[in-house]
């Protein structure tokens, strides 16, 4: 059979409109102030894409060709009902999950969604390989078009890597696996050999479509996803999340070619490219190359013994009343949120504290490090949830110079991104990563649960032991609430 694809001009127009909505969604999500509008554009675009796909590919039966008069057909209601039920089940799961998930678990949710996109790409590739005639990619006698074999091989490979890599990322983020890297002996040689094997088999697949080739590519791709993410440390997790986001986009784009779906190609390319750009931005924020992240090992050199020994150094402990007094007397307070704030769900109490400080005439600002939390934009999302004014939130490069003129730096659970060892200690695993210069403030109030804990990178923070630092040891939410009471 000859390979031909008929393009409905109205469907093409609808997909173009959907693509424009997705672009506007990305544009809106670039700023907290326009993020809600961006989300609306994304939902509208997806609704148009799904509706158009259902209309164009609506199942028909009893088709009678009437020549120049067209054709007569009946809807295959059974298949249509199955599609609607499947969409309904997926929508219900997504709705319930979105309503119940805590903001602290958002990185895990994103990783889980990436895994589903990856597995969907694999399943589409498997279906196309087993039944190429139904996908319009068969030439004759079961032979698959060469270009379709390339698309299928790449789509399945990227999808499988995305799935297995996302599973490991989910387990690390959820605490089921340790945040420290798991170093396998000879991992670089193994990874390079497996990747070379996958690419070589995909090239061979264009000449020979034997099932063993296809299934070997699939199995190796699942394996390399695990192998690539296992050695990556917790401090690199924001880069991993954005990287997997990019992978899921490219997997969707590849399957869009297999399905002859323009919307999937456009959406996949947008997600893939935006995720790649975000990964680059995250790597720049940590002064690391993308290759060094993939190679793994960030945060793997520090040990629990070293962290425990560091706590024997002298440090000062303060109370909520002390913190309230110091901040109430200040002209400017810079709040530095981190994962500790997210775990304690302290963002609402923090905003209430800031409102009371502003009522006392104190100027309040928020300093956000690009990789604070467990995924890109994690802190921005939490602060937006608490209705923190957007004009009070500043990125690292915009506010770092202000710490030297600031009376109080209020750090709430942000260890790694405030650690001066990144600037001075060449033996530190976070050396070279730009950090917030909180130690330059006149007073540093540092909220954390205990002195024994360390950040996700596994290194102690010298700021804890500085003369101008007062440690506030407690659950972040409870501490902030006590400070709010003391401000009355």
XYZ file of N, CA and C in Angstrom, residues 22 127 234 238 349 433:
18
model
N -0.474 27.447 22.808
C 0.610 26.870 23.604
C 1.787 27.839 23.708
N 2.508 0.042 19.468
C 1.297 -0.177 18.660
C 1.584 0.026 17.173
N 21.015 14.928 44.850
C 19.797 15.686 45.106
C 19.892 17.152 44.745
N 16.687 20.004 40.439
C 15.971 20.947 39.565
C 16.368 20.821 38.099
N 1.973 31.781 56.546
C 2.413 32.444 57.777
C 3.513 33.456 57.469
N 28.967 27.279 42.512
C 27.548 27.587 42.342
C 27.266 28.979 42.902
